[in-house]
Amino acid sequence: QVQLVESGGGLVQAGGSLRLSCVASASIFSRSAMGWYRQAPGKQRELVATLSNYADSVKGRFTISRDTAKNTVYLQMNSLKTEDTAVYYCNARQIVLGVSLDYWGQGTQVTVSS
């Protein structure tokens, strides 16, 4: 059963904007801290944003938000750079008794052209 579904990726020119969406199942959304990660070719997956933290590389340009009524988390990406090109993944993290459990979406491709 697919519990996290990302959308909104695509091709955009440098300086442009995109908004990514992640729809979670109600059971996952209600029990999880939501966030966004990305993975560029040849690089490790890295944290982009949570509701309380942003990667230094995206501060001032990206904004994470949520709509609890829709069980959805968004990533508004402005002033995009070619370095932002990556597959972006939605993450849901549950922590119970000190143990974390991560759920991942399938990923959505973001390509920023010069």
Short mmCIF file of N, CA and C in Angstrom, two decimals:
data_model
loop_
_atom_site.label_atom_id
_atom_site.label_comp_id
_atom_site.label_asym_id
_atom_site.label_seq_id
_atom_site.Cartn_x
_atom_site.Cartn_y
_atom_site.Cartn_z
N GLN A 1 0.84 -1.19 0.00
CA GLN A 1 0.00 0.00 0.00
C GLN A 1 0.88 1.25 0.00
N VAL A 2 0.68 2.13 -0.98
CA VAL A 2 1.42 3.38 -1.06
C VAL A 2 0.82 4.37 -0.06
N GLN A 3 1.67 4.87 0.85
CA GLN A 3 1.19 5.74 1.91
C GLN A 3 1.68 7.18 1.79
N LEU A 4 2.70 7.42 0.96
CA LEU A 4 3.20 8.75 0.68
C LEU A 4 3.33 8.92 -0.82
N VAL A 5 2.74 9.98 -1.36
CA VAL A 5 2.78 10.22 -2.79
C VAL A 5 3.19 11.65 -3.06
N GLU A 6 4.34 11.82 -3.73
CA GLU A 6 4.83 13.15 -4.08
C GLU A 6 4.36 13.53 -5.48
N SER A 7 4.27 14.83 -5.70
CA SER A 7 3.96 15.35 -7.02
C SER A 7 4.48 16.78 -7.12
N GLY A 8 4.49 17.31 -8.31
CA GLY A 8 4.87 18.70 -8.51
C GLY A 8 6.24 18.92 -9.10
N GLY A 9 7.01 17.87 -9.26
CA GLY A 9 8.32 18.02 -9.86
C GLY A 9 8.22 18.32 -11.34
N GLY A 10 9.35 18.66 -11.93
CA GLY A 10 9.38 18.97 -13.34
C GLY A 10 10.64 19.69 -13.73
N LEU A 11 10.61 20.25 -14.92
CA LEU A 11 11.73 21.00 -15.47
C LEU A 11 11.45 22.48 -15.36
N VAL A 12 12.40 23.21 -14.82
CA VAL A 12 12.24 24.64 -14.65
C VAL A 12 13.58 25.33 -14.88
N GLN A 13 13.55 26.55 -15.36
CA GLN A 13 14.77 27.31 -15.56
C GLN A 13 15.27 27.89 -14.25
N ALA A 14 16.57 28.10 -14.18
CA ALA A 14 17.15 28.73 -13.00
C ALA A 14 16.45 30.04 -12.70
N GLY A 15 16.17 30.25 -11.42
CA GLY A 15 15.45 31.43 -11.00
C GLY A 15 13.96 31.22 -10.89
N GLY A 16 13.47 30.11 -11.41
CA GLY A 16 12.06 29.82 -11.37
C GLY A 16 11.63 29.17 -10.07
N SER A 17 10.36 28.76 -10.04
CA SER A 17 9.78 28.19 -8.83
C SER A 17 9.00 26.92 -9.12
N LEU A 18 8.91 26.08 -8.12
CA LEU A 18 8.08 24.89 -8.15
C LEU A 18 7.53 24.66 -6.76
N ARG A 19 6.37 24.02 -6.69
CA ARG A 19 5.82 23.61 -5.41
C ARG A 19 5.58 22.12 -5.43
N LEU A 20 6.23 21.43 -4.53
CA LEU A 20 6.06 20.00 -4.39
C LEU A 20 4.98 19.70 -3.34
N SER A 21 4.26 18.63 -3.57
CA SER A 21 3.23 18.20 -2.64
C SER A 21 3.47 16.76 -2.24
N CYS A 22 3.12 16.44 -1.02
CA CYS A 22 3.21 15.07 -0.53
C CYS A 22 1.93 14.76 0.23
N VAL A 23 1.17 13.83 -0.28
CA VAL A 23 -0.06 13.41 0.36
C VAL A 23 0.19 12.11 1.11
N ALA A 24 -0.11 12.12 2.38
CA ALA A 24 0.10 10.95 3.22
C ALA A 24 -1.23 10.35 3.64
N SER A 25 -1.20 9.08 3.99
CA SER A 25 -2.39 8.48 4.56
C SER A 25 -2.64 9.13 5.92
N ALA A 26 -3.89 9.16 6.32
CA ALA A 26 -4.24 9.81 7.57
C ALA A 26 -3.52 9.20 8.76
N SER A 27 -3.40 7.89 8.77
CA SER A 27 -2.75 7.22 9.89
C SER A 27 -1.28 7.58 9.99
N ILE A 28 -0.61 7.72 8.85
CA ILE A 28 0.79 8.11 8.83
C ILE A 28 0.95 9.58 9.20
N PHE A 29 0.16 10.43 8.57
CA PHE A 29 0.28 11.86 8.77
C PHE A 29 0.05 12.25 10.23
N SER A 30 -0.92 11.63 10.85
CA SER A 30 -1.27 12.00 12.22
C SER A 30 -0.23 11.56 13.24
N ARG A 31 0.60 10.61 12.88
CA ARG A 31 1.57 10.06 13.82
C ARG A 31 3.01 10.42 13.49
N SER A 32 3.22 11.23 12.47
CA SER A 32 4.58 11.44 11.97
C SER A 32 4.99 12.90 11.91
N ALA A 33 6.29 13.09 12.01
CA ALA A 33 6.91 14.35 11.66
C ALA A 33 7.26 14.28 10.18
N MET A 34 6.86 15.28 9.42
CA MET A 34 7.03 15.26 7.98
C MET A 34 8.24 16.08 7.56
N GLY A 35 8.85 15.67 6.47
CA GLY A 35 9.99 16.40 5.95
C GLY A 35 10.27 16.06 4.51
N TRP A 36 11.23 16.77 3.94
CA TRP A 36 11.65 16.56 2.56
C TRP A 36 13.14 16.28 2.49
N TYR A 37 13.51 15.33 1.69
CA TYR A 37 14.89 15.00 1.38
C TYR A 37 15.09 15.07 -0.13
N ARG A 38 16.35 15.08 -0.54
CA ARG A 38 16.63 15.02 -1.96
C ARG A 38 17.92 14.24 -2.19
N GLN A 39 18.04 13.71 -3.39
CA GLN A 39 19.23 12.98 -3.77
C GLN A 39 19.61 13.34 -5.19
N ALA A 40 20.78 13.93 -5.34
CA ALA A 40 21.31 14.27 -6.65
C ALA A 40 22.16 13.12 -7.16
N PRO A 41 22.36 13.04 -8.47
CA PRO A 41 23.16 11.96 -9.03
C PRO A 41 24.55 11.90 -8.41
N GLY A 42 24.95 10.72 -7.97
CA GLY A 42 26.26 10.53 -7.39
C GLY A 42 26.42 11.02 -5.97
N LYS A 43 25.35 11.48 -5.37
CA LYS A 43 25.43 12.00 -4.01
C LYS A 43 24.47 11.25 -3.09
N GLN A 44 24.73 11.38 -1.80
CA GLN A 44 23.86 10.77 -0.80
C GLN A 44 22.59 11.58 -0.63
N ARG A 45 21.57 10.90 -0.16
CA ARG A 45 20.33 11.58 0.15
C ARG A 45 20.56 12.55 1.31
N GLU A 46 20.05 13.76 1.18
CA GLU A 46 20.26 14.77 2.19
C GLU A 46 18.95 15.40 2.62
N LEU A 47 18.94 15.86 3.85
CA LEU A 47 17.77 16.56 4.37
C LEU A 47 17.65 17.91 3.70
N VAL A 48 16.45 18.23 3.26
CA VAL A 48 16.15 19.54 2.70
C VAL A 48 15.45 20.40 3.74
N ALA A 49 14.39 19.88 4.31
CA ALA A 49 13.63 20.66 5.27
C ALA A 49 12.71 19.80 6.10
N THR A 50 12.55 20.20 7.34
CA THR A 50 11.46 19.74 8.19
C THR A 50 10.72 21.00 8.62
N LEU A 51 9.68 20.84 9.40
CA LEU A 51 8.93 22.01 9.84
C LEU A 51 9.74 22.90 10.78
N SER A 52 10.86 22.41 11.27
CA SER A 52 11.67 23.19 12.19
C SER A 52 13.11 23.39 11.75
N ASN A 53 13.47 22.88 10.57
CA ASN A 53 14.86 22.95 10.16
C ASN A 53 14.99 22.94 8.64
N TYR A 54 15.93 23.75 8.14
CA TYR A 54 16.24 23.80 6.71
C TYR A 54 17.72 23.56 6.50
N ALA A 55 18.04 22.92 5.40
CA ALA A 55 19.42 22.83 5.00
C ALA A 55 19.94 24.23 4.67
N ASP A 56 21.20 24.48 4.98
CA ASP A 56 21.77 25.80 4.72
C ASP A 56 21.66 26.20 3.26
N SER A 57 21.76 25.23 2.38
CA SER A 57 21.75 25.50 0.95
C SER A 57 20.40 26.00 0.43
N VAL A 58 19.34 25.81 1.20
CA VAL A 58 18.01 26.21 0.73
C VAL A 58 17.37 27.28 1.59
N LYS A 59 18.00 27.66 2.67
CA LYS A 59 17.43 28.69 3.55
C LYS A 59 17.20 29.98 2.79
N GLY A 60 16.03 30.55 3.00
CA GLY A 60 15.67 31.78 2.33
C GLY A 60 15.06 31.57 0.96
N ARG A 61 15.12 30.37 0.44
CA ARG A 61 14.58 30.06 -0.88
C ARG A 61 13.44 29.06 -0.83
N PHE A 62 13.53 28.09 0.06
CA PHE A 62 12.52 27.04 0.17
C PHE A 62 11.69 27.24 1.43
N THR A 63 10.43 26.86 1.35
CA THR A 63 9.55 26.95 2.49
C THR A 63 8.72 25.67 2.60
N ILE A 64 8.72 25.07 3.77
CA ILE A 64 7.91 23.89 4.01
C ILE A 64 6.64 24.30 4.75
N SER A 65 5.54 23.68 4.40
CA SER A 65 4.27 23.98 5.06
C SER A 65 3.40 22.73 5.05
N ARG A 66 2.31 22.79 5.77
CA ARG A 66 1.42 21.63 5.84
C ARG A 66 -0.03 22.05 5.86
N ASP A 67 -0.86 21.15 5.40
CA ASP A 67 -2.31 21.33 5.44
C ASP A 67 -2.85 20.07 6.10
N THR A 68 -3.17 20.18 7.37
CA THR A 68 -3.59 19.01 8.12
C THR A 68 -4.92 18.45 7.63
N ALA A 69 -5.79 19.31 7.13
CA ALA A 69 -7.08 18.85 6.63
C ALA A 69 -6.93 17.95 5.42
N LYS A 70 -5.85 18.15 4.67
CA LYS A 70 -5.61 17.36 3.46
C LYS A 70 -4.50 16.32 3.65
N ASN A 71 -3.99 16.21 4.85
CA ASN A 71 -2.88 15.29 5.13
C ASN A 71 -1.74 15.50 4.14
N THR A 72 -1.41 16.75 3.92
CA THR A 72 -0.45 17.11 2.88
C THR A 72 0.62 18.04 3.41
N VAL A 73 1.84 17.80 2.98
CA VAL A 73 2.95 18.69 3.26
C VAL A 73 3.48 19.22 1.93
N TYR A 74 3.88 20.48 1.92
CA TYR A 74 4.34 21.13 0.70
C TYR A 74 5.78 21.60 0.84
N LEU A 75 6.42 21.74 -0.28
CA LEU A 75 7.73 22.37 -0.33
C LEU A 75 7.70 23.40 -1.45
N GLN A 76 7.63 24.66 -1.07
CA GLN A 76 7.68 25.75 -2.04
C GLN A 76 9.13 26.07 -2.32
N MET A 77 9.54 25.97 -3.56
CA MET A 77 10.92 26.18 -3.95
C MET A 77 10.99 27.39 -4.88
N ASN A 78 11.66 28.43 -4.41
CA ASN A 78 11.83 29.65 -5.18
C ASN A 78 13.30 29.86 -5.50
N SER A 79 13.54 30.73 -6.46
CA SER A 79 14.91 31.07 -6.86
C SER A 79 15.74 29.81 -7.08
N LEU A 80 15.20 28.90 -7.83
CA LEU A 80 15.85 27.61 -8.02
C LEU A 80 17.19 27.76 -8.75
N LYS A 81 18.12 26.92 -8.34
CA LYS A 81 19.45 26.88 -8.93
C LYS A 81 19.68 25.52 -9.57
N THR A 82 20.63 25.46 -10.47
CA THR A 82 20.95 24.18 -11.09
C THR A 82 21.37 23.15 -10.04
N GLU A 83 21.97 23.61 -8.96
CA GLU A 83 22.40 22.72 -7.89
C GLU A 83 21.23 22.07 -7.15
N ASP A 84 20.03 22.57 -7.36
CA ASP A 84 18.85 21.98 -6.73
C ASP A 84 18.33 20.76 -7.49
N THR A 85 18.90 20.49 -8.64
CA THR A 85 18.47 19.34 -9.43
C THR A 85 18.67 18.06 -8.64
N ALA A 86 17.61 17.31 -8.47
CA ALA A 86 17.66 16.09 -7.68
C ALA A 86 16.30 15.42 -7.70
N VAL A 87 16.26 14.21 -7.19
CA VAL A 87 14.99 13.56 -6.91
C VAL A 87 14.61 13.93 -5.49
N TYR A 88 13.43 14.47 -5.32
CA TYR A 88 12.97 14.91 -4.02
C TYR A 88 12.02 13.88 -3.43
N TYR A 89 12.26 13.54 -2.16
CA TYR A 89 11.50 12.51 -1.48
C TYR A 89 10.78 13.07 -0.27
N CYS A 90 9.55 12.70 -0.13
CA CYS A 90 8.79 13.00 1.07
C CYS A 90 9.12 11.97 2.14
N ASN A 91 9.23 12.43 3.37
CA ASN A 91 9.57 11.56 4.48
C ASN A 91 8.59 11.74 5.64
N ALA A 92 8.19 10.64 6.22
CA ALA A 92 7.38 10.66 7.42
C ALA A 92 8.12 9.87 8.48
N ARG A 93 8.37 10.50 9.61
CA ARG A 93 9.16 9.87 10.66
C ARG A 93 8.34 9.73 11.94
N GLN A 94 8.30 8.51 12.43
CA GLN A 94 7.65 8.22 13.70
C GLN A 94 8.70 7.80 14.71
N ILE A 95 8.59 8.32 15.90
CA ILE A 95 9.51 7.96 16.97
C ILE A 95 8.69 7.42 18.14
N VAL A 96 8.92 6.16 18.45
CA VAL A 96 8.22 5.51 19.54
C VAL A 96 9.25 4.83 20.43
N LEU A 97 9.21 5.16 21.70
CA LEU A 97 10.15 4.58 22.66
C LEU A 97 11.60 4.78 22.22
N GLY A 98 11.88 5.92 21.62
CA GLY A 98 13.23 6.24 21.21
C GLY A 98 13.67 5.61 19.91
N VAL A 99 12.79 4.89 19.25
CA VAL A 99 13.12 4.24 17.99
C VAL A 99 12.40 4.95 16.85
N SER A 100 13.14 5.29 15.80
CA SER A 100 12.55 5.99 14.66
C SER A 100 12.19 5.02 13.55
N LEU A 101 11.09 5.33 12.89
CA LEU A 101 10.63 4.55 11.75
C LEU A 101 10.32 5.53 10.62
N ASP A 102 10.93 5.33 9.47
CA ASP A 102 10.77 6.24 8.34
C ASP A 102 9.95 5.62 7.23
N TYR A 103 9.03 6.41 6.70
CA TYR A 103 8.29 6.07 5.51
C TYR A 103 8.72 7.03 4.41
N TRP A 104 8.81 6.53 3.18
CA TRP A 104 9.29 7.33 2.06
C TRP A 104 8.33 7.27 0.89
N GLY A 105 8.22 8.40 0.20
CA GLY A 105 7.50 8.43 -1.04
C GLY A 105 8.37 7.89 -2.16
N GLN A 106 7.81 7.84 -3.36
CA GLN A 106 8.52 7.28 -4.51
C GLN A 106 9.52 8.25 -5.12
N GLY A 107 9.41 9.51 -4.78
CA GLY A 107 10.29 10.54 -5.30
C GLY A 107 9.71 11.25 -6.50
N THR A 108 10.07 12.51 -6.64
CA THR A 108 9.66 13.29 -7.80
C THR A 108 10.88 14.07 -8.30
N GLN A 109 11.09 14.02 -9.61
CA GLN A 109 12.28 14.61 -10.20
C GLN A 109 12.13 16.12 -10.36
N VAL A 110 13.13 16.84 -9.90
CA VAL A 110 13.22 18.28 -10.12
C VAL A 110 14.49 18.55 -10.91
N THR A 111 14.33 19.16 -12.07
CA THR A 111 15.47 19.47 -12.91
C THR A 111 15.48 20.97 -13.18
N VAL A 112 16.58 21.61 -12.83
CA VAL A 112 16.73 23.05 -13.02
C VAL A 112 17.76 23.29 -14.10
N SER A 113 17.36 23.93 -15.16
CA SER A 113 18.25 24.19 -16.28
C SER A 113 18.84 25.59 -16.19
N SER A 114 20.02 25.75 -16.78
CA SER A 114 20.69 27.04 -16.76
C SER A 114 20.13 27.96 -17.83
#
